[in-house]
PDB file of C-alpha atoms and ligand atoms in Angstrom:
ATOM      1  CA  MET A   1     -10.495   5.692  -4.607  1.00  0.00           C
ATOM      2  CA  GLY A   2     -10.217   9.248  -3.201  1.00  0.00           C
ATOM      3  CA  ALA A   3      -7.415  10.299  -0.784  1.00  0.00           C
ATOM      4  CA  VAL A   4      -4.201   9.456   0.799  1.00  0.00           C
ATOM      5  CA  ALA A   5      -4.901   6.615   2.707  1.00  0.00           C
ATOM      6  CA  LEU A   6      -2.060   6.320   5.180  1.00  0.00           C
ATOM      7  CA  ALA A   7      -2.719   2.767   6.049  1.00  0.00           C
ATOM      8  CA  ALA A   8      -1.700   1.830   9.429  1.00  0.00           C
ATOM      9  CA  GLY A   9      -1.447  -2.015   9.338  1.00  0.00           C
ATOM     10  CA  SER A  10      -2.567  -3.727  12.351  1.00  0.00           C
ATOM     11  CA  LEU A  11       0.837  -3.784  14.424  1.00  0.00           C
ATOM     12  CA  GLN A  12       0.084  -0.291  16.115  1.00  0.00           C
ATOM     13  CA  PRO A  13       2.385   0.605  19.066  1.00  0.00           C
ATOM     14  CA  LEU A  14       0.711   0.524  22.607  1.00  0.00           C
ATOM     15  CA  THR A  15       1.130   4.053  22.665  1.00  0.00           C
ATOM     16  CA  ALA A  16      -0.641   4.807  20.159  1.00  0.00           C
ATOM     17  CA  LEU A  17      -3.762   4.010  22.282  1.00  0.00           C
ATOM     18  CA  ALA A  18      -2.908   7.107  23.908  1.00  0.00           C
ATOM     19  CA  ALA A  19      -2.319   9.622  20.520  1.00  0.00           C
ATOM     20  CA  PRO A  20      -4.720  11.473  18.922  1.00  0.00           C
ATOM     21  CA  VAL A  21      -4.189  10.079  15.536  1.00  0.00           C
ATOM     22  CA  PRO A  22      -2.589   6.243  16.151  1.00  0.00           C
ATOM     23  CA  ILE A  23      -1.615   5.676  12.448  1.00  0.00           C
ATOM     24  CA  ILE A  24       1.620   3.874  11.663  1.00  0.00           C
ATOM     25  CA  GLY A  25       3.944   6.176  10.023  1.00  0.00           C
ATOM     26  CA  GLY A  26       1.135   8.759   9.240  1.00  0.00           C
ATOM     27  CA  ALA A  27       0.262  11.991  10.721  1.00  0.00           C
ATOM     28  CA  PRO A  28      -2.046  14.752  10.109  1.00  0.00           C
ATOM     29  CA  ALA A  29      -1.173  17.365   7.660  1.00  0.00           C
ATOM     30  CA  ALA A  30      -1.366  21.049   9.364  1.00  0.00           C
ATOM     31  CA  GLN A  31      -3.616  23.612   7.680  1.00  0.00           C
ATOM     32  CA  ASN A  32      -1.834  24.958   4.311  1.00  0.00           C
ATOM     33  CA  GLU A  33       0.625  22.216   4.401  1.00  0.00           C
ATOM     34  CA  PHE A  34      -0.367  20.792   1.112  1.00  0.00           C
ATOM     35  CA  PRO A  35      -2.472  23.726  -0.096  1.00  0.00           C
ATOM     36  CA  PHE A  36      -2.524  21.619  -3.379  1.00  0.00           C
ATOM     37  CA  MET A  37      -4.363  18.855  -1.999  1.00  0.00           C
ATOM     38  CA  VAL A  38      -8.276  18.206  -3.343  1.00  0.00           C
ATOM     39  CA  SER A  39     -10.694  15.739  -1.840  1.00  0.00           C
ATOM     40  CA  LEU A  40     -13.033  14.666  -4.730  1.00  0.00           C
ATOM     41  CA  SER A  41     -16.634  13.708  -4.085  1.00  0.00           C
ATOM     42  CA  MET A  42     -16.550  10.054  -6.113  1.00  0.00           C
ATOM     43  CA  GLY A  43     -13.889   9.237  -2.910  1.00  0.00           C
ATOM     44  CA  CYS A  44     -10.794  10.154  -4.851  1.00  0.00           C
ATOM     45  CA  GLY A  45      -8.118  12.584  -4.322  1.00  0.00           C
ATOM     46  CA  GLY A  46      -6.413  15.023  -6.643  1.00  0.00           C
ATOM     47  CA  ALA A  47      -4.100  18.060  -6.814  1.00  0.00           C
ATOM     48  CA  LEU A  48      -4.721  21.411  -8.402  1.00  0.00           C
ATOM     49  CA  TYR A  49      -3.043  21.098 -11.862  1.00  0.00           C
ATOM     50  CA  LYS A  50      -3.947  24.364 -12.662  1.00  0.00           C
ATOM     51  CA  LYS A  51      -6.516  26.606 -10.419  1.00  0.00           C
ATOM     52  CA  ASN A  52      -9.365  25.179 -12.146  1.00  0.00           C
ATOM     53  CA  ILE A  53      -8.254  21.710 -13.345  1.00  0.00           C
ATOM     54  CA  VAL A  54      -7.717  18.914 -10.874  1.00  0.00           C
ATOM     55  CA  LEU A  55      -4.834  16.074 -11.700  1.00  0.00           C
ATOM     56  CA  THR A  56      -6.127  12.461 -10.148  1.00  0.00           C
ATOM     57  CA  ALA A  57      -6.563   8.990 -11.458  1.00  0.00           C
ATOM     58  CA  ALA A  58      -8.162   7.352 -14.506  1.00  0.00           C
ATOM     59  CA  HIS A  59      -9.863   4.692 -12.496  1.00  0.00           C
ATOM     60  CA  CYS A  60     -11.531   7.459 -10.684  1.00  0.00           C
ATOM     61  CA  VAL A  61     -13.432   8.789 -13.481  1.00  0.00           C
ATOM     62  CA  GLU A  62     -15.587   6.944 -16.154  1.00  0.00           C
ATOM     63  CA  GLY A  63     -14.616   8.371 -19.366  1.00  0.00           C
ATOM     64  CA  SER A  64     -14.881  11.902 -20.638  1.00  0.00           C
ATOM     65  CA  GLY A  65     -16.736  14.849 -21.653  1.00  0.00           C
ATOM     66  CA  ASN A  66     -19.197  17.260 -19.613  1.00  0.00           C
ATOM     67  CA  ASN A  67     -19.658  15.707 -15.957  1.00  0.00           C
ATOM     68  CA  THR A  68     -21.085  18.462 -13.396  1.00  0.00           C
ATOM     69  CA  GLY A  69     -21.294  15.345 -11.191  1.00  0.00           C
ATOM     70  CA  ILE A  70     -18.226  15.547  -9.427  1.00  0.00           C
ATOM     71  CA  THR A  71     -17.612  18.258  -6.093  1.00  0.00           C
ATOM     72  CA  ALA A  72     -13.931  18.840  -5.396  1.00  0.00           C
ATOM     73  CA  THR A  73     -13.115  20.323  -1.946  1.00  0.00           C
ATOM     74  CA  ALA A  74      -9.810  22.211  -1.018  1.00  0.00           C
ATOM     75  CA  GLY A  75      -8.641  24.702   1.411  1.00  0.00           C
ATOM     76  CA  VAL A  76      -9.014  22.376   4.304  1.00  0.00           C
ATOM     77  CA  VAL A  77      -7.338  19.498   6.206  1.00  0.00           C
ATOM     78  CA  ASP A  78     -10.683  18.519   8.156  1.00  0.00           C
ATOM     79  CA  LEU A  79     -13.487  17.390   5.356  1.00  0.00           C
ATOM     80  CA  ASP A  80     -16.040  18.568   7.772  1.00  0.00           C
ATOM     81  CA  GLY A  81     -14.641  21.638   9.108  1.00  0.00           C
ATOM     82  CA  PRO A  82     -15.250  24.991   8.490  1.00  0.00           C
ATOM     83  CA  GLY A  83     -13.840  26.977   5.626  1.00  0.00           C
ATOM     84  CA  ALA A  84     -13.865  24.341   2.811  1.00  0.00           C
ATOM     85  CA  ILE A  85     -13.961  25.495  -0.665  1.00  0.00           C
ATOM     86  CA  LYS A  86     -16.342  23.341  -2.357  1.00  0.00           C
ATOM     87  CA  VAL A  87     -16.247  23.898  -6.464  1.00  0.00           C
ATOM     88  CA  LYS A  88     -18.469  21.466  -8.887  1.00  0.00           C
ATOM     89  CA  SER A  89     -16.856  20.152 -12.315  1.00  0.00           C
ATOM     90  CA  THR A  90     -17.720  20.788 -15.345  1.00  0.00           C
ATOM     91  CA  LYS A  91     -15.695  18.657 -17.261  1.00  0.00           C
ATOM     92  CA  VAL A  92     -13.679  15.207 -17.021  1.00  0.00           C
ATOM     93  CA  LEU A  93     -10.956  14.480 -19.201  1.00  0.00           C
ATOM     94  CA  GLN A  94      -9.431  10.361 -18.828  1.00  0.00           C
ATOM     95  CA  ALA A  95      -6.256   9.422 -20.243  1.00  0.00           C
ATOM     96  CA  PRO A  96      -6.602   8.694 -23.673  1.00  0.00           C
ATOM     97  CA  GLY A  97      -5.994   5.024 -24.407  1.00  0.00           C
ATOM     98  CA  TYR A  98      -6.723   4.217 -20.738  1.00  0.00           C
ATOM     99  CA  ASP A  99      -7.600   0.269 -20.580  1.00  0.00           C
ATOM    100  CA  GLY A 100      -7.324  -0.166 -16.693  1.00  0.00           C
ATOM    101  CA  ASP A 101      -3.717  -0.725 -17.632  1.00  0.00           C
ATOM    102  CA  GLY A 102      -0.852   1.905 -16.865  1.00  0.00           C
ATOM    103  CA  LYS A 103      -2.287   5.655 -18.137  1.00  0.00           C
ATOM    104  CA  ASP A 104      -3.823   5.915 -15.122  1.00  0.00           C
ATOM    105  CA  TRP A 105      -4.405   9.735 -15.004  1.00  0.00           C
ATOM    106  CA  ALA A 106      -7.402  12.309 -15.411  1.00  0.00           C
ATOM    107  CA  LEU A 107      -8.335  15.800 -15.386  1.00  0.00           C
ATOM    108  CA  ILE A 108     -11.497  17.378 -13.800  1.00  0.00           C
ATOM    109  CA  LYS A 109     -12.440  21.020 -14.974  1.00  0.00           C
ATOM    110  CA  LEU A 110     -13.718  23.036 -12.273  1.00  0.00           C
ATOM    111  CA  ALA A 111     -16.615  25.186 -12.822  1.00  0.00           C
ATOM    112  CA  ARG A 112     -14.260  28.407 -10.975  1.00  0.00           C
ATOM    113  CA  PRO A 113     -10.711  28.572  -9.732  1.00  0.00           C
ATOM    114  CA  ILE A 114      -9.339  27.895  -6.571  1.00  0.00           C
ATOM    115  CA  ASP A 115      -7.489  30.451  -5.002  1.00  0.00           C
ATOM    116  CA  LYS A 116      -4.711  28.067  -3.649  1.00  0.00           C
ATOM    117  CA  PRO A 117      -1.491  27.422  -5.079  1.00  0.00           C
ATOM    118  CA  THR A 118      -1.105  24.080  -8.028  1.00  0.00           C
ATOM    119  CA  LEU A 119       1.195  21.780  -7.788  1.00  0.00           C
ATOM    120  CA  LYS A 120       3.944  21.514 -10.335  1.00  0.00           C
ATOM    121  CA  ILE A 121       4.342  18.187 -12.127  1.00  0.00           C
ATOM    122  CA  ALA A 122       7.398  16.510 -13.035  1.00  0.00           C
ATOM    123  CA  THR A 123       8.622  16.575 -16.830  1.00  0.00           C
ATOM    124  CA  ASN A 124      11.656  14.612 -16.568  1.00  0.00           C
ATOM    125  CA  THR A 125      12.730  11.763 -14.437  1.00  0.00           C
ATOM    126  CA  ARG A 126      15.492  13.513 -12.442  1.00  0.00           C
ATOM    127  CA  TYR A 127      13.060  13.587  -8.984  1.00  0.00           C
ATOM    128  CA  ASN A 128      11.894   9.953  -9.439  1.00  0.00           C
ATOM    129  CA  ARG A 129      14.456   8.655  -7.032  1.00  0.00           C
ATOM    130  CA  GLY A 130      14.495   9.486  -2.766  1.00  0.00           C
ATOM    131  CA  THR A 131      11.956  10.259  -0.293  1.00  0.00           C
ATOM    132  CA  PHE A 132       8.264  10.816  -1.626  1.00  0.00           C
ATOM    133  CA  THR A 133       5.786  12.498   0.673  1.00  0.00           C
ATOM    134  CA  ILE A 134       1.813  11.041   0.377  1.00  0.00           C
ATOM    135  CA  ALA A 135      -1.047  12.462   1.526  1.00  0.00           C
ATOM    136  CA  GLY A 136      -4.888  12.211   1.491  1.00  0.00           C
ATOM    137  CA  TRP A 137      -8.448  11.162   3.140  1.00  0.00           C
ATOM    138  CA  GLY A 138      -8.276   7.727   2.427  1.00  0.00           C
ATOM    139  CA  ASP A 139      -8.558   4.614   4.743  1.00  0.00           C
ATOM    140  CA  THR A 140      -6.336   4.281   7.340  1.00  0.00           C
ATOM    141  CA  GLN A 141      -6.048   0.134   7.175  1.00  0.00           C
ATOM    142  CA  GLU A 142      -6.552  -2.046   4.506  1.00  0.00           C
ATOM    143  CA  ASN A 143     -10.380  -3.036   4.444  1.00  0.00           C
ATOM    144  CA  ALA A 144     -11.229  -0.462   6.749  1.00  0.00           C
ATOM    145  CA  GLY A 145     -13.561   1.250   3.775  1.00  0.00           C
ATOM    146  CA  THR A 146     -13.999   4.416   5.657  1.00  0.00           C
ATOM    147  CA  GLY A 147     -11.510   6.913   4.473  1.00  0.00           C
ATOM    148  CA  SER A 148     -10.589   9.955   7.335  1.00  0.00           C
ATOM    149  CA  ASN A 149     -12.018  12.861   7.551  1.00  0.00           C
ATOM    150  CA  GLN A 150      -8.496  14.545   8.598  1.00  0.00           C
ATOM    151  CA  LEU A 151      -6.009  14.751   5.682  1.00  0.00           C
ATOM    152  CA  LEU A 152      -3.019  12.522   6.646  1.00  0.00           C
ATOM    153  CA  LYS A 153       0.442  12.500   5.299  1.00  0.00           C
ATOM    154  CA  ALA A 154       3.752  10.084   5.393  1.00  0.00           C
ATOM    155  CA  LYS A 155       6.787   9.673   4.163  1.00  0.00           C
ATOM    156  CA  VAL A 156       7.941   6.522   1.766  1.00  0.00           C
ATOM    157  CA  PRO A 157      10.913   5.620  -0.366  1.00  0.00           C
ATOM    158  CA  PHE A 158      11.082   5.458  -4.267  1.00  0.00           C
ATOM    159  CA  VAL A 159      11.451   1.447  -5.047  1.00  0.00           C
ATOM    160  CA  SER A 160      12.957   0.351  -8.093  1.00  0.00           C
ATOM    161  CA  ASP A 161      10.849  -1.372 -11.116  1.00  0.00           C
ATOM    162  CA  ARG A 162      13.122  -4.291 -10.491  1.00  0.00           C
ATOM    163  CA  ARG A 163      12.225  -4.433  -7.023  1.00  0.00           C
ATOM    164  CA  CYS A 164       9.001  -3.907  -7.474  1.00  0.00           C
ATOM    165  CA  LYS A 165       8.699  -6.502  -9.902  1.00  0.00           C
ATOM    166  CA  ARG A 166       9.480  -9.163  -7.268  1.00  0.00           C
ATOM    167  CA  HIS A 167       6.178  -8.994  -5.939  1.00  0.00           C
ATOM    168  CA  TYR A 168       4.037  -7.933  -9.028  1.00  0.00           C
ATOM    169  CA  GLY A 169       6.026  -9.244 -12.034  1.00  0.00           C
ATOM    170  CA  SER A 170       4.924  -8.230 -15.168  1.00  0.00           C
ATOM    171  CA  ARG A 171       1.607  -6.799 -13.381  1.00  0.00           C
ATOM    172  CA  LEU A 172       4.048  -3.471 -12.917  1.00  0.00           C
ATOM    173  CA  THR A 173       4.037  -1.439 -16.280  1.00  0.00           C
ATOM    174  CA  ALA A 174       7.479  -0.353 -16.037  1.00  0.00           C
ATOM    175  CA  GLY A 175       7.776   3.393 -17.542  1.00  0.00           C
ATOM    176  CA  GLN A 176       4.611   4.474 -16.789  1.00  0.00           C
ATOM    177  CA  GLU A 177       4.198   3.096 -13.191  1.00  0.00           C
ATOM    178  CA  ILE A 178       6.529   4.202 -10.515  1.00  0.00           C
ATOM    179  CA  CYS A 179       6.537   2.371  -6.858  1.00  0.00           C
ATOM    180  CA  ALA A 180       7.146   3.962  -3.211  1.00  0.00           C
ATOM    181  CA  GLY A 181       6.863   2.127   0.076  1.00  0.00           C
ATOM    182  CA  VAL A 182       8.712   0.941   3.260  1.00  0.00           C
ATOM    183  CA  PRO A 183      10.141  -2.582   2.944  1.00  0.00           C
ATOM    184  CA  ARG A 184       8.790  -3.364   6.421  1.00  0.00           C
ATOM    185  CA  GLY A 185       5.447  -2.312   5.673  1.00  0.00           C
ATOM    186  CA  GLY A 186       3.325  -0.120   7.660  1.00  0.00           C
ATOM    187  CA  VAL A 187       3.101   3.063   5.800  1.00  0.00           C
ATOM    188  CA  ASP A 188       1.518   3.415   2.371  1.00  0.00           C
ATOM    189  CA  THR A 189      -1.698   4.869   0.470  1.00  0.00           C
ATOM    190  CA  CYS A 190      -4.905   2.893   0.505  1.00  0.00           C
ATOM    191  CA  GLN A 191      -8.180   2.955  -1.313  1.00  0.00           C
ATOM    192  CA  GLY A 192      -9.761   6.439  -0.831  1.00  0.00           C
ATOM    193  CA  ASP A 193      -6.321   8.152  -1.844  1.00  0.00           C
ATOM    194  CA  SER A 194      -6.376   7.105  -5.436  1.00  0.00           C
ATOM    195  CA  GLY A 195      -5.804  10.204  -7.417  1.00  0.00           C
ATOM    196  CA  GLY A 196      -3.917  11.929  -5.097  1.00  0.00           C
ATOM    197  CA  PRO A 197      -0.334  13.074  -5.247  1.00  0.00           C
ATOM    198  CA  MET A 198       2.887  11.434  -4.502  1.00  0.00           C
ATOM    199  CA  PHE A 199       5.173  14.624  -4.231  1.00  0.00           C
ATOM    200  CA  ARG A 200       8.943  15.657  -3.625  1.00  0.00           C
ATOM    201  CA  LYS A 201      10.990  18.392  -2.964  1.00  0.00           C
ATOM    202  CA  ASP A 202      12.969  19.999  -6.019  1.00  0.00           C
ATOM    203  CA  ASP A 203      16.159  21.267  -5.960  1.00  0.00           C
ATOM    204  CA  SER A 204      14.477  25.102  -5.728  1.00  0.00           C
ATOM    205  CA  GLY A 205      12.492  23.878  -2.748  1.00  0.00           C
ATOM    206  CA  ALA A 206       9.268  23.343  -4.395  1.00  0.00           C
ATOM    207  CA  TRP A 207       7.094  20.359  -4.262  1.00  0.00           C
ATOM    208  CA  ILE A 208       6.929  18.769  -7.366  1.00  0.00           C
ATOM    209  CA  GLN A 209       4.719  15.904  -8.077  1.00  0.00           C
ATOM    210  CA  VAL A 210       6.063  12.795  -9.161  1.00  0.00           C
ATOM    211  CA  GLY A 211       3.110  10.227  -8.903  1.00  0.00           C
ATOM    212  CA  ILE A 212      -0.747   9.562  -9.285  1.00  0.00           C
ATOM    213  CA  VAL A 213      -1.590   7.426  -6.353  1.00  0.00           C
ATOM    214  CA  SER A 214      -2.892   4.255  -8.750  1.00  0.00           C
ATOM    215  CA  TRP A 215      -3.217   0.538  -7.316  1.00  0.00           C
ATOM    216  CA  GLY A 216      -1.261  -1.978  -5.178  1.00  0.00           C
ATOM    217  CA  ASP A 217      -1.782  -5.629  -3.707  1.00  0.00           C
ATOM    218  CA  GLY A 218      -3.486  -4.306  -0.191  1.00  0.00           C
ATOM    219  CA  CYS A 219      -2.033  -1.551   1.828  1.00  0.00           C
ATOM    220  CA  ALA A 220       1.255  -1.100   3.780  1.00  0.00           C
ATOM    221  CA  ARG A 221       1.932  -4.948   3.451  1.00  0.00           C
ATOM    222  CA  PRO A 222       5.691  -5.852   4.180  1.00  0.00           C
ATOM    223  CA  LEU A 223       7.488  -5.931   0.972  1.00  0.00           C
ATOM    224  CA  VAL A 224       4.060  -4.691  -1.040  1.00  0.00           C
ATOM    225  CA  PRO A 225       5.350  -1.348  -2.413  1.00  0.00           C
ATOM    226  CA  GLY A 226       2.226   0.916  -3.378  1.00  0.00           C
ATOM    227  CA  VAL A 227       1.828   1.565  -7.331  1.00  0.00           C
ATOM    228  CA  TYR A 228       2.047   5.013  -8.573  1.00  0.00           C
ATOM    229  CA  THR A 229       1.482   6.800 -11.910  1.00  0.00           C
ATOM    230  CA  GLU A 230       4.817   7.957 -13.250  1.00  0.00           C
ATOM    231  CA  VAL A 231       3.736  11.394 -14.125  1.00  0.00           C
ATOM    232  CA  SER A 232       7.099  12.306 -15.895  1.00  0.00           C
ATOM    233  CA  THR A 233       5.845   9.999 -18.393  1.00  0.00           C
ATOM    234  CA  PHE A 234       2.802  11.783 -19.303  1.00  0.00           C
ATOM    235  CA  ALA A 235       3.641  15.260 -18.796  1.00  0.00           C
ATOM    236  CA  SER A 236       3.119  16.387 -22.039  1.00  0.00           C
ATOM    237  CA  ALA A 237       0.369  14.635 -22.678  1.00  0.00           C
ATOM    238  CA  ILE A 238      -0.893  16.228 -19.602  1.00  0.00           C
ATOM    239  CA  ALA A 239      -0.215  19.487 -20.399  1.00  0.00           C
ATOM    240  CA  ARG A 240      -1.859  19.398 -23.795  1.00  0.00           C
ATOM    241  CA  ALA A 241      -5.117  17.862 -22.602  1.00  0.00           C
ATOM    242  CA  ALA A 242      -5.512  20.561 -20.486  1.00  0.00           C
ATOM    243  CA  ALA A 243      -5.233  23.256 -23.120  1.00  0.00           C
ATOM    244  CA  THR A 244      -7.907  21.581 -24.405  1.00  0.00           C
ATOM    245  CA  LEU A 245     -10.225  21.581 -21.711  1.00  0.00           C
TER     246      LEU A 245
HETATM  247  C1  LIG B 301      -7.221   1.586  -3.812  1.00  0.00           C
HETATM  248  O1  LIG B 301      -7.855   0.581  -3.967  1.00  0.00           O
HETATM  249  C2  LIG B 301      -5.843   1.568  -3.512  1.00  0.00           C
HETATM  250  N1  LIG B 301      -1.184   0.503  -1.043  1.00  0.00           N
HETATM  251  C3  LIG B 301      -4.958   2.930  -3.387  1.00  0.00           C
HETATM  252  C4  LIG B 301      -3.358   2.561  -3.206  1.00  0.00           C
HETATM  253  C5  LIG B 301      -3.027   1.234  -2.903  1.00  0.00           C
HETATM  254  C6  LIG B 301      -3.938   0.383  -2.722  1.00  0.00           C
HETATM  255  C7  LIG B 301      -5.176   0.264  -3.273  1.00  0.00           C
HETATM  256  C8  LIG B 301      -1.799   1.302  -2.578  1.00  0.00           C
HETATM  257  O2  LIG B 301      -7.541   2.744  -4.066  1.00  0.00           O
END
């Protein structure tokens, strides 16, 4: 669905009782730490691809065409806090050929530009490795159903297609999907994080988006990675689609 649900799982350390945000493997993001993060009113996350275009997941939208029914909220970590920038959508473009299996990307055109930094997307497989950052306002536990008002962040390592298929088998569309997760579980995206970015630093130290939160079996389960849209595979299609909006 929406934001990055940094799923905690149920095994919380006792010290978590005293901590302000008792999320295993997750932590609150600082104001302006990820200025490209967007919360979408249908309960998904997204990232500013252009100042007036949000990149999100295809499964977060209902098709393509004029659409003024989505509100994007940016510029804040606290969705209820002051200073939130809220802009309505004008159009939605769902990945051509999307049928629920792979191709899980979509673009949302905004009624006006948001004056925040954009997040560049990976255009080749070079950064499809290493450790990724995930962020979002999604559920903090599997089946919590509530989401978080605060933007949360966590780090998850790349998981190879071969290892990811040990759990998902042929349900994983290798080449269109990239997996990430901690083998022991406890850190993950979850419902409400869908559409949000998975990103890392590139060689110049700039954030680069390598994934879009897409799906998984539950959240933060041991040996069950999260599945993300492989952005590099769709980079040219995304650029071409954006140019038509
Ligand atoms: C969801 O339902 C969802 N653990 C998103 C991410 C993951 C699972 C479910 C990955 O939107």
